[in-house]
């Protein structure tokens, strides 16, 4: 997969992709990341990346011309057409399903906003989709782009050493993941659940599964309802599910 990132502050990406799984994926040739400075498209004709908002109001808005020209030029750098993503708090919220969808693309072009955001015409002109990393406002899209790259990389086949771990972890199954323990078996009186030391794999699997279900029920009732709804047999109508799908 190739990921291009367009930003006013490309220096922020400095080391972040040089560690752990992302680094290994790059070294293995599974992932190519290219960062691009928006200023490369502002120093000529357009002079600046931002301007005051029409209609007044606080802050500045990123101008549409350099953004569109940059996206077009970056698109040309590879034969694969990129899926263009504008990081935005107004976007579709990133979750593991969206991550999996993005991980299936051969190429992504992530656009990081700054200031009050980007001129609204940008998305229409480039076909960019807006993606949010959560219901809070960051000062720029760079950190959000890092989140997307990190989460997507885990799902590139071959990027994670033990591929079972991405199958089992939180959200992949519709549930939060069970707890983990390692040595020592007792620390300050806190014991590892004995079943995990029993060597009985079936019992361990059952214990972990029950823990996952309990954790999800207690911490994320929204996820739990969706999970329980999916498991209802087709012959037995579930009023909850019916209500949600209508
Ligand atoms: N004025 C905007 C609003 O109220 O929706 C917030 C702009 S924010 C200060 C600047 C940039 O940070 C945005 O253009 C976007 O690229 C990025 N950003 C902020 N919060 C984000 C989030 N939750 N998810 C993705 N990107 C975000």
PDB file of C-alpha atoms and ligand atoms in Angstrom:
ATOM      1  CA  UNK A   1       0.000   0.000   0.000  1.00  0.00           C
ATOM      2  CA  UNK A   2       1.090   3.536  -0.691  1.00  0.00           C
ATOM      3  CA  UNK A   3       0.058   6.404   1.610  1.00  0.00           C
ATOM      4  CA  UNK A   4       0.651  10.027   0.681  1.00  0.00           C
ATOM      5  CA  UNK A   5       0.102  12.693   3.320  1.00  0.00           C
ATOM      6  CA  UNK A   6      -0.419  16.347   2.463  1.00  0.00           C
ATOM      7  CA  UNK A   7       0.186  18.786   5.296  1.00  0.00           C
ATOM      8  CA  UNK A   8       1.290  22.297   6.131  1.00  0.00           C
ATOM      9  CA  UNK A   9       3.534  20.803   8.812  1.00  0.00           C
ATOM     10  CA  UNK A  10       5.135  17.682   7.295  1.00  0.00           C
ATOM     11  CA  UNK A  11       7.959  17.940   9.835  1.00  0.00           C
ATOM     12  CA  UNK A  12       5.519  16.581  12.414  1.00  0.00           C
ATOM     13  CA  UNK A  13       5.744  13.141  10.795  1.00  0.00           C
ATOM     14  CA  UNK A  14       9.516  13.047  11.350  1.00  0.00           C
ATOM     15  CA  UNK A  15      10.032   9.925  13.434  1.00  0.00           C
ATOM     16  CA  UNK A  16       6.574   8.668  13.908  1.00  0.00           C
ATOM     17  CA  UNK A  17       6.683   6.097  11.118  1.00  0.00           C
ATOM     18  CA  UNK A  18      10.183   4.900  12.014  1.00  0.00           C
ATOM     19  CA  UNK A  19       9.139   2.621  14.847  1.00  0.00           C
ATOM     20  CA  UNK A  20       7.410  -0.652  15.531  1.00  0.00           C
ATOM     21  CA  UNK A  21       4.975  -2.252  13.136  1.00  0.00           C
ATOM     22  CA  UNK A  22       4.853   0.714  10.748  1.00  0.00           C
ATOM     23  CA  UNK A  23       8.619   0.693  10.410  1.00  0.00           C
ATOM     24  CA  UNK A  24       8.676  -3.055   9.833  1.00  0.00           C
ATOM     25  CA  UNK A  25       5.935  -2.823   7.225  1.00  0.00           C
ATOM     26  CA  UNK A  26       7.892  -0.131   5.403  1.00  0.00           C
ATOM     27  CA  UNK A  27      11.085  -2.126   5.558  1.00  0.00           C
ATOM     28  CA  UNK A  28       9.298  -5.210   4.253  1.00  0.00           C
ATOM     29  CA  UNK A  29       8.015  -3.213   1.285  1.00  0.00           C
ATOM     30  CA  UNK A  30       4.378  -3.616   2.384  1.00  0.00           C
ATOM     31  CA  UNK A  31       3.913   0.089   2.960  1.00  0.00           C
ATOM     32  CA  UNK A  32       5.284   3.214   1.345  1.00  0.00           C
ATOM     33  CA  UNK A  33       4.649   6.558   3.041  1.00  0.00           C
ATOM     34  CA  UNK A  34       5.330   9.880   1.344  1.00  0.00           C
ATOM     35  CA  UNK A  35       4.741  13.205   3.059  1.00  0.00           C
ATOM     36  CA  UNK A  36       4.209  16.386   1.029  1.00  0.00           C
ATOM     37  CA  UNK A  37       4.429  20.015   2.135  1.00  0.00           C
ATOM     38  CA  UNK A  38       1.440  22.062   1.059  1.00  0.00           C
ATOM     39  CA  UNK A  39       3.805  25.039   0.938  1.00  0.00           C
ATOM     40  CA  UNK A  40       5.261  23.506  -2.251  1.00  0.00           C
ATOM     41  CA  UNK A  41       2.005  24.595  -3.879  1.00  0.00           C
ATOM     42  CA  UNK A  42       1.643  27.943  -2.133  1.00  0.00           C
ATOM     43  CA  UNK A  43       4.952  29.631  -2.699  1.00  0.00           C
ATOM     44  CA  UNK A  44       4.324  30.318  -6.376  1.00  0.00           C
ATOM     45  CA  UNK A  45       1.073  31.660  -7.678  1.00  0.00           C
ATOM     46  CA  UNK A  46      -1.041  31.386  -4.585  1.00  0.00           C
ATOM     47  CA  UNK A  47       1.418  32.844  -2.087  1.00  0.00           C
ATOM     48  CA  UNK A  48      -0.372  31.561   0.959  1.00  0.00           C
ATOM     49  CA  UNK A  49      -2.266  28.539   2.164  1.00  0.00           C
ATOM     50  CA  UNK A  50      -4.929  30.362   4.165  1.00  0.00           C
ATOM     51  CA  UNK A  51      -7.207  33.344   3.947  1.00  0.00           C
ATOM     52  CA  UNK A  52      -9.929  35.048   5.933  1.00  0.00           C
ATOM     53  CA  UNK A  53     -13.372  33.405   5.861  1.00  0.00           C
ATOM     54  CA  UNK A  54     -16.045  34.891   3.624  1.00  0.00           C
ATOM     55  CA  UNK A  55     -18.883  36.106   5.792  1.00  0.00           C
ATOM     56  CA  UNK A  56     -16.506  36.900   8.643  1.00  0.00           C
ATOM     57  CA  UNK A  57     -15.834  34.963  11.801  1.00  0.00           C
ATOM     58  CA  UNK A  58     -12.780  33.890  13.723  1.00  0.00           C
ATOM     59  CA  UNK A  59      -9.628  32.290  12.339  1.00  0.00           C
ATOM     60  CA  UNK A  60      -8.452  31.489   8.840  1.00  0.00           C
ATOM     61  CA  UNK A  61      -9.539  28.972   6.208  1.00  0.00           C
ATOM     62  CA  UNK A  62      -7.259  26.838   4.036  1.00  0.00           C
ATOM     63  CA  UNK A  63      -7.515  27.953   0.436  1.00  0.00           C
ATOM     64  CA  UNK A  64      -8.972  25.612  -2.133  1.00  0.00           C
ATOM     65  CA  UNK A  65      -6.585  26.233  -5.069  1.00  0.00           C
ATOM     66  CA  UNK A  66      -3.297  24.937  -3.621  1.00  0.00           C
ATOM     67  CA  UNK A  67      -5.084  22.012  -1.980  1.00  0.00           C
ATOM     68  CA  UNK A  68      -6.752  20.896  -5.202  1.00  0.00           C
ATOM     69  CA  UNK A  69      -3.591  21.361  -7.263  1.00  0.00           C
ATOM     70  CA  UNK A  70      -1.529  19.467  -4.704  1.00  0.00           C
ATOM     71  CA  UNK A  71      -3.977  16.549  -4.604  1.00  0.00           C
ATOM     72  CA  UNK A  72      -4.002  16.375  -8.405  1.00  0.00           C
ATOM     73  CA  UNK A  73      -0.198  16.492  -8.644  1.00  0.00           C
ATOM     74  CA  UNK A  74       0.309  13.917  -5.878  1.00  0.00           C
ATOM     75  CA  UNK A  75      -2.262  11.664  -7.536  1.00  0.00           C
ATOM     76  CA  UNK A  76      -0.074  11.580 -10.629  1.00  0.00           C
ATOM     77  CA  UNK A  77       2.938  10.249  -8.723  1.00  0.00           C
ATOM     78  CA  UNK A  78       1.760   6.652  -8.940  1.00  0.00           C
ATOM     79  CA  UNK A  79      -0.290   4.562 -11.341  1.00  0.00           C
ATOM     80  CA  UNK A  80      -2.835   3.658  -8.647  1.00  0.00           C
ATOM     81  CA  UNK A  81      -5.497   6.284  -8.099  1.00  0.00           C
ATOM     82  CA  UNK A  82      -5.579   7.286  -4.430  1.00  0.00           C
ATOM     83  CA  UNK A  83      -8.620   7.278  -2.200  1.00  0.00           C
ATOM     84  CA  UNK A  84      -8.512  10.854  -0.919  1.00  0.00           C
ATOM     85  CA  UNK A  85      -9.320  11.366   2.752  1.00  0.00           C
ATOM     86  CA  UNK A  86      -9.655  14.740   4.432  1.00  0.00           C
ATOM     87  CA  UNK A  87      -9.163  14.460   8.173  1.00  0.00           C
ATOM     88  CA  UNK A  88     -12.015  16.413   9.695  1.00  0.00           C
ATOM     89  CA  UNK A  89     -13.977  16.413  12.961  1.00  0.00           C
ATOM     90  CA  UNK A  90     -17.142  16.541  10.846  1.00  0.00           C
ATOM     91  CA  UNK A  91     -16.307  13.315   9.029  1.00  0.00           C
ATOM     92  CA  UNK A  92     -17.426   9.711   9.246  1.00  0.00           C
ATOM     93  CA  UNK A  93     -16.028   8.383  12.472  1.00  0.00           C
ATOM     94  CA  UNK A  94     -13.037   6.084  12.222  1.00  0.00           C
ATOM     95  CA  UNK A  95     -13.691   2.652  13.701  1.00  0.00           C
ATOM     96  CA  UNK A  96     -12.251  -0.770  13.019  1.00  0.00           C
ATOM     97  CA  UNK A  97     -14.671  -1.324  10.139  1.00  0.00           C
ATOM     98  CA  UNK A  98     -13.571   1.890   8.420  1.00  0.00           C
ATOM     99  CA  UNK A  99      -9.938   0.990   9.111  1.00  0.00           C
ATOM    100  CA  UNK A 100     -10.447  -2.397   7.443  1.00  0.00           C
ATOM    101  CA  UNK A 101     -12.079  -0.700   4.472  1.00  0.00           C
ATOM    102  CA  UNK A 102      -9.136   1.699   4.089  1.00  0.00           C
ATOM    103  CA  UNK A 103      -6.632  -1.136   4.481  1.00  0.00           C
ATOM    104  CA  UNK A 104      -8.050  -2.794   1.365  1.00  0.00           C
ATOM    105  CA  UNK A 105      -7.106   0.211  -0.791  1.00  0.00           C
ATOM    106  CA  UNK A 106      -3.894   0.119  -2.802  1.00  0.00           C
ATOM    107  CA  UNK A 107      -3.363   3.807  -2.152  1.00  0.00           C
ATOM    108  CA  UNK A 108      -4.531   6.533   0.250  1.00  0.00           C
ATOM    109  CA  UNK A 109      -3.963  10.272   0.129  1.00  0.00           C
ATOM    110  CA  UNK A 110      -4.524  11.799   3.558  1.00  0.00           C
ATOM    111  CA  UNK A 111      -5.042  15.554   3.745  1.00  0.00           C
ATOM    112  CA  UNK A 112      -4.433  17.267   7.077  1.00  0.00           C
ATOM    113  CA  UNK A 113      -6.308  20.489   7.744  1.00  0.00           C
ATOM    114  CA  UNK A 114      -5.212  23.375   9.949  1.00  0.00           C
ATOM    115  CA  UNK A 115      -6.731  26.660  11.136  1.00  0.00           C
ATOM    116  CA  UNK A 116     -10.567  26.608  11.012  1.00  0.00           C
ATOM    117  CA  UNK A 117     -10.491  23.907   8.355  1.00  0.00           C
ATOM    118  CA  UNK A 118     -10.509  23.830   4.565  1.00  0.00           C
ATOM    119  CA  UNK A 119     -12.621  25.638   1.989  1.00  0.00           C
ATOM    120  CA  UNK A 120     -15.801  23.568   1.545  1.00  0.00           C
ATOM    121  CA  UNK A 121     -15.296  23.276  -2.235  1.00  0.00           C
ATOM    122  CA  UNK A 122     -12.222  21.084  -1.750  1.00  0.00           C
ATOM    123  CA  UNK A 123     -14.144  17.858  -1.087  1.00  0.00           C
ATOM    124  CA  UNK A 124     -16.484  18.306  -4.057  1.00  0.00           C
ATOM    125  CA  UNK A 125     -13.649  19.059  -6.448  1.00  0.00           C
ATOM    126  CA  UNK A 126     -11.400  16.186  -5.414  1.00  0.00           C
ATOM    127  CA  UNK A 127     -13.929  13.558  -4.314  1.00  0.00           C
ATOM    128  CA  UNK A 128     -12.279  13.530  -0.884  1.00  0.00           C
ATOM    129  CA  UNK A 129     -14.220  11.905   1.939  1.00  0.00           C
ATOM    130  CA  UNK A 130     -14.058  13.330   5.429  1.00  0.00           C
ATOM    131  CA  UNK A 131     -12.950  11.072   8.260  1.00  0.00           C
ATOM    132  CA  UNK A 132     -12.883  11.964  11.938  1.00  0.00           C
ATOM    133  CA  UNK A 133     -10.823  10.243  14.597  1.00  0.00           C
ATOM    134  CA  UNK A 134     -13.294  11.134  17.342  1.00  0.00           C
ATOM    135  CA  UNK A 135     -15.648  13.685  18.772  1.00  0.00           C
ATOM    136  CA  UNK A 136     -13.054  16.211  19.873  1.00  0.00           C
ATOM    137  CA  UNK A 137     -11.169  18.944  18.034  1.00  0.00           C
ATOM    138  CA  UNK A 138      -7.450  18.612  17.329  1.00  0.00           C
ATOM    139  CA  UNK A 139      -5.400  21.594  16.271  1.00  0.00           C
ATOM    140  CA  UNK A 140      -4.534  19.921  12.987  1.00  0.00           C
ATOM    141  CA  UNK A 141      -5.118  16.804  10.931  1.00  0.00           C
ATOM    142  CA  UNK A 142      -1.535  15.535  11.260  1.00  0.00           C
ATOM    143  CA  UNK A 143      -2.079  13.579  14.460  1.00  0.00           C
ATOM    144  CA  UNK A 144      -5.317  12.194  13.006  1.00  0.00           C
ATOM    145  CA  UNK A 145      -3.409  11.081   9.881  1.00  0.00           C
ATOM    146  CA  UNK A 146      -0.896   9.300  12.129  1.00  0.00           C
ATOM    147  CA  UNK A 147      -3.768   7.465  13.804  1.00  0.00           C
ATOM    148  CA  UNK A 148      -5.156   6.357  10.442  1.00  0.00           C
ATOM    149  CA  UNK A 149      -1.764   5.150   9.187  1.00  0.00           C
ATOM    150  CA  UNK A 150      -1.046   3.252  12.384  1.00  0.00           C
ATOM    151  CA  UNK A 151      -4.414   1.498  12.539  1.00  0.00           C
ATOM    152  CA  UNK A 152      -4.479   0.710   8.806  1.00  0.00           C
ATOM    153  CA  UNK A 153      -0.946  -0.686   8.821  1.00  0.00           C
ATOM    154  CA  UNK A 154      -1.904  -3.341  11.381  1.00  0.00           C
ATOM    155  CA  UNK A 155      -4.392  -4.739   8.871  1.00  0.00           C
ATOM    156  CA  UNK A 156      -2.061  -4.920   5.866  1.00  0.00           C
ATOM    157  CA  UNK A 157      -1.539  -8.652   5.387  1.00  0.00           C
ATOM    158  CA  UNK A 158       1.890  -9.597   6.711  1.00  0.00           C
ATOM    159  CA  UNK A 159       2.420  -6.384   8.714  1.00  0.00           C
ATOM    160  CA  UNK A 160       1.683  -7.906  12.115  1.00  0.00           C
ATOM    161  CA  UNK A 161       3.886 -10.874  12.965  1.00  0.00           C
ATOM    162  CA  UNK A 162       1.184 -13.105  14.447  1.00  0.00           C
ATOM    163  CA  UNK A 163      -1.834 -12.424  12.252  1.00  0.00           C
ATOM    164  CA  UNK A 164      -4.068 -14.058  14.889  1.00  0.00           C
ATOM    165  CA  UNK A 165      -3.504 -11.049  17.119  1.00  0.00           C
ATOM    166  CA  UNK A 166      -5.328  -8.701  14.737  1.00  0.00           C
ATOM    167  CA  UNK A 167      -8.151 -11.199  14.388  1.00  0.00           C
ATOM    168  CA  UNK A 168      -8.591 -11.434  18.152  1.00  0.00           C
ATOM    169  CA  UNK A 169      -8.108  -7.875  19.307  1.00  0.00           C
ATOM    170  CA  UNK A 170     -10.756  -5.394  20.395  1.00  0.00           C
ATOM    171  CA  UNK A 171     -13.499  -4.550  17.857  1.00  0.00           C
ATOM    172  CA  UNK A 172     -12.383  -7.174  15.322  1.00  0.00           C
ATOM    173  CA  UNK A 173     -14.865  -9.630  16.835  1.00  0.00           C
ATOM    174  CA  UNK A 174     -17.443  -7.007  17.753  1.00  0.00           C
ATOM    175  CA  UNK A 175     -16.282  -7.274  21.378  1.00  0.00           C
ATOM    176  CA  UNK A 176     -13.584  -5.648  23.483  1.00  0.00           C
ATOM    177  CA  UNK A 177     -10.588  -7.885  24.005  1.00  0.00           C
ATOM    178  CA  UNK A 178     -10.110  -9.941  27.169  1.00  0.00           C
ATOM    179  CA  UNK A 179      -7.477  -8.976  29.768  1.00  0.00           C
ATOM    180  CA  UNK A 180      -3.827 -10.001  29.403  1.00  0.00           C
ATOM    181  CA  UNK A 181      -1.389 -11.155  32.074  1.00  0.00           C
ATOM    182  CA  UNK A 182       2.268 -12.142  32.102  1.00  0.00           C
ATOM    183  CA  UNK A 183       4.839 -13.117  34.747  1.00  0.00           C
ATOM    184  CA  UNK A 184       4.940 -13.019  37.757  1.00  0.00           C
ATOM    185  CA  UNK A 185       1.853 -15.047  38.710  1.00  0.00           C
ATOM    186  CA  UNK A 186       1.428 -13.007  41.928  1.00  0.00           C
ATOM    187  CA  UNK A 187       2.448  -9.388  42.457  1.00  0.00           C
ATOM    188  CA  UNK A 188       1.604  -7.485  45.663  1.00  0.00           C
ATOM    189  CA  UNK A 189      -1.068 -10.027  46.383  1.00  0.00           C
ATOM    190  CA  UNK A 190      -2.678  -9.640  42.945  1.00  0.00           C
ATOM    191  CA  UNK A 191      -3.020 -13.045  41.306  1.00  0.00           C
ATOM    192  CA  UNK A 192      -3.287 -14.058  37.702  1.00  0.00           C
ATOM    193  CA  UNK A 193      -6.596 -15.934  37.210  1.00  0.00           C
ATOM    194  CA  UNK A 194      -5.652 -19.602  37.873  1.00  0.00           C
ATOM    195  CA  UNK A 195      -7.321 -20.885  34.695  1.00  0.00           C
ATOM    196  CA  UNK A 196      -4.659 -19.095  32.625  1.00  0.00           C
ATOM    197  CA  UNK A 197      -1.973 -21.175  34.339  1.00  0.00           C
ATOM    198  CA  UNK A 198      -3.911 -24.435  33.993  1.00  0.00           C
ATOM    199  CA  UNK A 199      -2.679 -25.424  30.543  1.00  0.00           C
ATOM    200  CA  UNK A 200      -6.284 -26.277  29.609  1.00  0.00           C
ATOM    201  CA  UNK A 201      -6.628 -24.454  26.283  1.00  0.00           C
ATOM    202  CA  UNK A 202     -10.327 -24.987  25.971  1.00  0.00           C
ATOM    203  CA  UNK A 203     -10.945 -23.593  29.457  1.00  0.00           C
ATOM    204  CA  UNK A 204      -8.680 -20.625  28.679  1.00  0.00           C
ATOM    205  CA  UNK A 205     -10.614 -19.906  25.480  1.00  0.00           C
ATOM    206  CA  UNK A 206     -13.930 -20.096  27.317  1.00  0.00           C
ATOM    207  CA  UNK A 207     -12.676 -17.864  30.156  1.00  0.00           C
ATOM    208  CA  UNK A 208     -11.387 -15.241  27.741  1.00  0.00           C
ATOM    209  CA  UNK A 209     -14.548 -15.275  25.723  1.00  0.00           C
ATOM    210  CA  UNK A 210     -16.687 -14.781  28.849  1.00  0.00           C
ATOM    211  CA  UNK A 211     -14.397 -11.964  29.936  1.00  0.00           C
ATOM    212  CA  UNK A 212     -14.716 -10.267  26.568  1.00  0.00           C
ATOM    213  CA  UNK A 213     -18.483 -10.459  26.730  1.00  0.00           C
ATOM    214  CA  UNK A 214     -18.578  -9.143  30.328  1.00  0.00           C
ATOM    215  CA  UNK A 215     -16.173  -6.303  29.616  1.00  0.00           C
ATOM    216  CA  UNK A 216     -18.088  -5.224  26.550  1.00  0.00           C
ATOM    217  CA  UNK A 217     -21.417  -5.419  28.346  1.00  0.00           C
ATOM    218  CA  UNK A 218     -20.092  -3.271  31.220  1.00  0.00           C
ATOM    219  CA  UNK A 219     -17.961  -0.767  29.342  1.00  0.00           C
ATOM    220  CA  UNK A 220     -19.550  -0.479  25.927  1.00  0.00           C
ATOM    221  CA  UNK A 221     -23.255  -1.289  26.016  1.00  0.00           C
ATOM    222  CA  UNK A 222     -23.541   0.142  22.486  1.00  0.00           C
ATOM    223  CA  UNK A 223     -21.144  -2.497  21.127  1.00  0.00           C
ATOM    224  CA  UNK A 224     -22.730  -5.185  23.236  1.00  0.00           C
ATOM    225  CA  UNK A 225     -26.216  -4.490  21.888  1.00  0.00           C
ATOM    226  CA  UNK A 226     -24.932  -4.712  18.310  1.00  0.00           C
ATOM    227  CA  UNK A 227     -23.084  -7.948  19.113  1.00  0.00           C
ATOM    228  CA  UNK A 228     -26.072  -9.533  20.850  1.00  0.00           C
ATOM    229  CA  UNK A 229     -28.361  -8.443  18.000  1.00  0.00           C
ATOM    230  CA  UNK A 230     -26.150 -10.152  15.425  1.00  0.00           C
ATOM    231  CA  UNK A 231     -26.241 -13.408  17.363  1.00  0.00           C
ATOM    232  CA  UNK A 232     -30.038 -13.645  17.556  1.00  0.00           C
ATOM    233  CA  UNK A 233     -31.233 -16.610  15.432  1.00  0.00           C
ATOM    234  CA  UNK A 234     -33.105 -15.512  12.306  1.00  0.00           C
ATOM    235  CA  UNK A 235     -36.226 -17.489  13.352  1.00  0.00           C
ATOM    236  CA  UNK A 236     -36.532 -15.576  16.615  1.00  0.00           C
ATOM    237  CA  UNK A 237     -37.402 -11.933  15.911  1.00  0.00           C
ATOM    238  CA  UNK A 238     -35.587  -9.517  18.202  1.00  0.00           C
ATOM    239  CA  UNK A 239     -37.572  -6.314  18.792  1.00  0.00           C
ATOM    240  CA  UNK A 240     -34.348  -4.404  19.607  1.00  0.00           C
ATOM    241  CA  UNK A 241     -32.686  -5.349  16.335  1.00  0.00           C
ATOM    242  CA  UNK A 242     -35.818  -4.547  14.397  1.00  0.00           C
ATOM    243  CA  UNK A 243     -36.001  -1.102  15.887  1.00  0.00           C
ATOM    244  CA  UNK A 244     -32.341  -0.361  15.160  1.00  0.00           C
ATOM    245  CA  UNK A 245     -32.469  -1.449  11.547  1.00  0.00           C
ATOM    246  CA  UNK A 246     -35.571   0.560  10.700  1.00  0.00           C
TER     247      UNK A 246
HETATM  248  N1  LIG B   1     -13.217  24.600  12.924  1.00  0.00           N
HETATM  249  C1  LIG B   1     -13.231  23.180  12.821  1.00  0.00           C
HETATM  250  C2  LIG B   1     -14.505  22.632  13.452  1.00  0.00           C
HETATM  251  O1  LIG B   1     -15.006  23.228  14.401  1.00  0.00           O
HETATM  252  O2  LIG B   1     -14.987  21.571  13.004  1.00  0.00           O
HETATM  253  C3  LIG B   1     -12.017  22.573  13.512  1.00  0.00           C
HETATM  254  C4  LIG B   1     -10.748  22.798  12.772  1.00  0.00           C
HETATM  255  S1  LIG B   1      -9.369  22.025  13.527  1.00  0.00           S
HETATM  256  C5  LIG B   1      -8.839  23.273  14.627  1.00  0.00           C
HETATM  257  C6  LIG B   1      -8.153  22.027  12.282  1.00  0.00           C
HETATM  258  C7  LIG B   1      -7.988  20.722  11.542  1.00  0.00           C
HETATM  259  O3  LIG B   1      -7.676  19.704  12.451  1.00  0.00           O
HETATM  260  C8  LIG B   1      -9.189  20.216  10.782  1.00  0.00           C
HETATM  261  O4  LIG B   1      -9.308  20.841   9.530  1.00  0.00           O
HETATM  262  C9  LIG B   1      -8.873  18.743  10.654  1.00  0.00           C
HETATM  263  O5  LIG B   1      -8.034  18.476   9.566  1.00  0.00           O
HETATM  264  C10 LIG B   1      -8.118  18.455  11.939  1.00  0.00           C
HETATM  265  N2  LIG B   1      -8.957  17.823  12.969  1.00  0.00           N
HETATM  266  C11 LIG B   1      -9.371  18.372  14.123  1.00  0.00           C
HETATM  267  N3  LIG B   1     -10.099  17.527  14.847  1.00  0.00           N
HETATM  268  C12 LIG B   1     -10.145  16.373  14.136  1.00  0.00           C
HETATM  269  C13 LIG B   1     -10.773  15.113  14.338  1.00  0.00           C
HETATM  270  N4  LIG B   1     -11.485  14.869  15.427  1.00  0.00           N
HETATM  271  N5  LIG B   1     -10.605  14.162  13.390  1.00  0.00           N
HETATM  272  C14 LIG B   1      -9.894  14.396  12.280  1.00  0.00           C
HETATM  273  N6  LIG B   1      -9.283  15.584  12.026  1.00  0.00           N
HETATM  274  C15 LIG B   1      -9.413  16.560  12.931  1.00  0.00           C
END
